[in-house]
Coordinates of N, CA and C in Angstrom, one line a residue:
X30 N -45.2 29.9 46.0 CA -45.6 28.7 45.3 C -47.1 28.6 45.4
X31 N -47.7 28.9 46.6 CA -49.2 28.7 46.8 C -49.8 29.8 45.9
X32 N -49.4 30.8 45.7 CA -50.3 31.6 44.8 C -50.5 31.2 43.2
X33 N -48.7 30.8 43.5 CA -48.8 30.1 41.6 C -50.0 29.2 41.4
X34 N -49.8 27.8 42.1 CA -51.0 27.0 42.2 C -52.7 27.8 42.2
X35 N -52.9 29.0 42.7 CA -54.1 29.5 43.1 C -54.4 30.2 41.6
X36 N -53.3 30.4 40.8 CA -53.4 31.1 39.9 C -54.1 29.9 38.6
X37 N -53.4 28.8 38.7 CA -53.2 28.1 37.9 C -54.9 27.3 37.7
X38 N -55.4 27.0 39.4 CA -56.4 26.4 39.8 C -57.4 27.2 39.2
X39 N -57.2 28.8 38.9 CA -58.1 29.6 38.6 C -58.5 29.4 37.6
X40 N -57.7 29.5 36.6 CA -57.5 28.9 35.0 C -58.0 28.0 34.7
X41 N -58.0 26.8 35.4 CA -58.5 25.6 35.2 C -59.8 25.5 35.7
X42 N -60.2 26.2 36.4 CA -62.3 26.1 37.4 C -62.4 27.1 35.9
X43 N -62.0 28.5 35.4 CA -62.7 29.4 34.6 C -62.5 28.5 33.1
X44 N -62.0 27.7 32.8 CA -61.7 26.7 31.7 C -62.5 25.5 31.3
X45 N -62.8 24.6 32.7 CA -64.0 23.9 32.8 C -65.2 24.2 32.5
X46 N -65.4 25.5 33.4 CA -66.8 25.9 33.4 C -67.0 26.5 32.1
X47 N -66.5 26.5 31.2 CA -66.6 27.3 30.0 C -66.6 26.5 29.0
X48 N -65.7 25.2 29.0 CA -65.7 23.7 28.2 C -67.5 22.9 28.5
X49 N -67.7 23.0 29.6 CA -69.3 22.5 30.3 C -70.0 23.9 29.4
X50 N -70.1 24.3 29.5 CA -70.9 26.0 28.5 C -70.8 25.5 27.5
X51 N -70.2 25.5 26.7 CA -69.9 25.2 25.0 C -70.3 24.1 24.9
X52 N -69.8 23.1 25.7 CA -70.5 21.8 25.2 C -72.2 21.8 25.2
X53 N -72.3 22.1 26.6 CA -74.2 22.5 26.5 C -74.8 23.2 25.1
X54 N -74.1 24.1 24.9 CA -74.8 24.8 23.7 C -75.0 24.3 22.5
X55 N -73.8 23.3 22.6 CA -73.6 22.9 21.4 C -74.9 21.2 21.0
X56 N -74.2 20.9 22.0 CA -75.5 19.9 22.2 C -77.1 20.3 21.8
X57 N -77.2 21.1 22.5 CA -79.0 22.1 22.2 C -79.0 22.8 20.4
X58 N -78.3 23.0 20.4 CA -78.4 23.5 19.2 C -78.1 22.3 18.1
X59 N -77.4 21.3 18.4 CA -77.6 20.2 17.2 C -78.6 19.3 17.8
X60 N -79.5 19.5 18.8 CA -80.6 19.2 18.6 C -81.6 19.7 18.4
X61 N -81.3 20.9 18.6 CA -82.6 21.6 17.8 C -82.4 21.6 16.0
X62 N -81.5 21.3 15.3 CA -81.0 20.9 14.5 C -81.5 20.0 14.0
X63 N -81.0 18.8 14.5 CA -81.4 17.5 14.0 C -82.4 16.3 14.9
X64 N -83.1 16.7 15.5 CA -84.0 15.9 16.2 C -83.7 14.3 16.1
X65 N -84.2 14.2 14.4 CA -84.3 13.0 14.4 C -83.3 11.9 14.9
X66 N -81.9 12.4 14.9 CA -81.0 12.0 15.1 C -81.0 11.8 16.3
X67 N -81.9 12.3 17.3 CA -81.2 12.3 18.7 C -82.8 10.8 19.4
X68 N -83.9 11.2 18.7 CA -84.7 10.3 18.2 C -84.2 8.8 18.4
X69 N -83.7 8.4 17.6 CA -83.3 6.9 17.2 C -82.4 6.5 18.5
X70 N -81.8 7.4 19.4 CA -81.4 6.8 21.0 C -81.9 6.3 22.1
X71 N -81.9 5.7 22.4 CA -82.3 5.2 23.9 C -82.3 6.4 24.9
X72 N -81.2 7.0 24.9 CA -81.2 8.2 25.7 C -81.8 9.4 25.5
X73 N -82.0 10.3 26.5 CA -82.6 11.6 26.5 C -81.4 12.5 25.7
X74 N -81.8 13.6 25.0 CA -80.8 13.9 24.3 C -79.7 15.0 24.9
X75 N -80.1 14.8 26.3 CA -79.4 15.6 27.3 C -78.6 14.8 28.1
X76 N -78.7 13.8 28.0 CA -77.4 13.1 28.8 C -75.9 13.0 28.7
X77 N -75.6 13.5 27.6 CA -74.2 13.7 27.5 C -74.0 15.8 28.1
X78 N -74.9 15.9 28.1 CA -74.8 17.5 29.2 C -74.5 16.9 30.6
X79 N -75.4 15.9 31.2 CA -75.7 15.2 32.5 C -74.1 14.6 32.7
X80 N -73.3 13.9 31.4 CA -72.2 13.7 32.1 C -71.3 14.6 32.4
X81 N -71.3 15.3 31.7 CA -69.9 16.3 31.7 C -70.6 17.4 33.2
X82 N -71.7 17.8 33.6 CA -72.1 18.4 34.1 C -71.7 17.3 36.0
X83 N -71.5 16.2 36.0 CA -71.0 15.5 36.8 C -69.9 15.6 37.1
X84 N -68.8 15.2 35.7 CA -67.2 15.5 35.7 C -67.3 17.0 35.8
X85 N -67.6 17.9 35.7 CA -67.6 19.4 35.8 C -67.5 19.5 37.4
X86 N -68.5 19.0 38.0 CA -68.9 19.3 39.8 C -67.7 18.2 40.5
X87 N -67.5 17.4 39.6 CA -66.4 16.4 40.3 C -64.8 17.3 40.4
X88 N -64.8 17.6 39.6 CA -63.3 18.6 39.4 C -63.2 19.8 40.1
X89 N -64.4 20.7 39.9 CA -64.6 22.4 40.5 C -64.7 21.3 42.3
X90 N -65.0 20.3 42.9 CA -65.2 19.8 44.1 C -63.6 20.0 44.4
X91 N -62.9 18.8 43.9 CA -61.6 19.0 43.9 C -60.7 20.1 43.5
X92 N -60.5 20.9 43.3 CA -60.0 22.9 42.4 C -60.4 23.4 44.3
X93 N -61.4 23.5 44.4 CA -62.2 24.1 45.5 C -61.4 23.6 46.4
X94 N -61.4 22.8 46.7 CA -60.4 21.2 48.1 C -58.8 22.5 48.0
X95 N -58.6 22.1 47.0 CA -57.2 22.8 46.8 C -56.6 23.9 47.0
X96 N -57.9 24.6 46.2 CA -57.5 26.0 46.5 C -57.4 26.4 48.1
X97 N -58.8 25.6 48.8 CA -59.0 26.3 50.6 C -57.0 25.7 51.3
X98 N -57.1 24.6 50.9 CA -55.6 24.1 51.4 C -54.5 24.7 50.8
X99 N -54.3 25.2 49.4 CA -53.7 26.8 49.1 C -53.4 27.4 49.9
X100 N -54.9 28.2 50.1 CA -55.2 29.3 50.8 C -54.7 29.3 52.6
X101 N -54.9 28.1 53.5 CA -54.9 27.5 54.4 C -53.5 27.9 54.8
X102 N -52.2 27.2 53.8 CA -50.8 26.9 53.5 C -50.3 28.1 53.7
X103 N -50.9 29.4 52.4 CA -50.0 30.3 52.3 C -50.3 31.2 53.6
X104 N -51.3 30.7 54.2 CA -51.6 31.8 55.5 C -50.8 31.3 56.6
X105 N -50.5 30.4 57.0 CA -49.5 29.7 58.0 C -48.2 30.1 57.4
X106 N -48.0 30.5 56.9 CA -46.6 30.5 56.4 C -46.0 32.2 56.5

């Protein structure tokens, strides 16, 4: 059962980090795009990188928690 979980956790850290990738790019490139657009905000036009880049470290913190207590589990056993 612990490896299934380790497998699963895997999936989910290489899935994140790749959802935070795409979103970044995507972001930079519709602003290198459309400037003006990002202009008329109050915000930097990188702050919606800045959140996900938070929820990203908040999740892989927790995946990470899990996996060591996994790892921990299936070795006692």
């Amino acid at each position: 059962m612990w490896k299934k979980l380790n497998y699963i956790l895997n999936i989910a850290i290489g899935s994140c980090i790749g959802v935070f990738v795409g979103h970044g790019i995507y972001v930079f490139w519709d602003y290198r795009t459309r400037p003006g657009l990002y202009a008329m905000r109050s915000a930097p036009w990188y702050a919606s990188i800045l959140t996900y880049g938070m929820f990203t470290i908040a999740f892989l913190t927790a995946a990470v928690i899990l996996k060591l207590v996994a790892r921990w589990k299936s070795k006692r056993e």
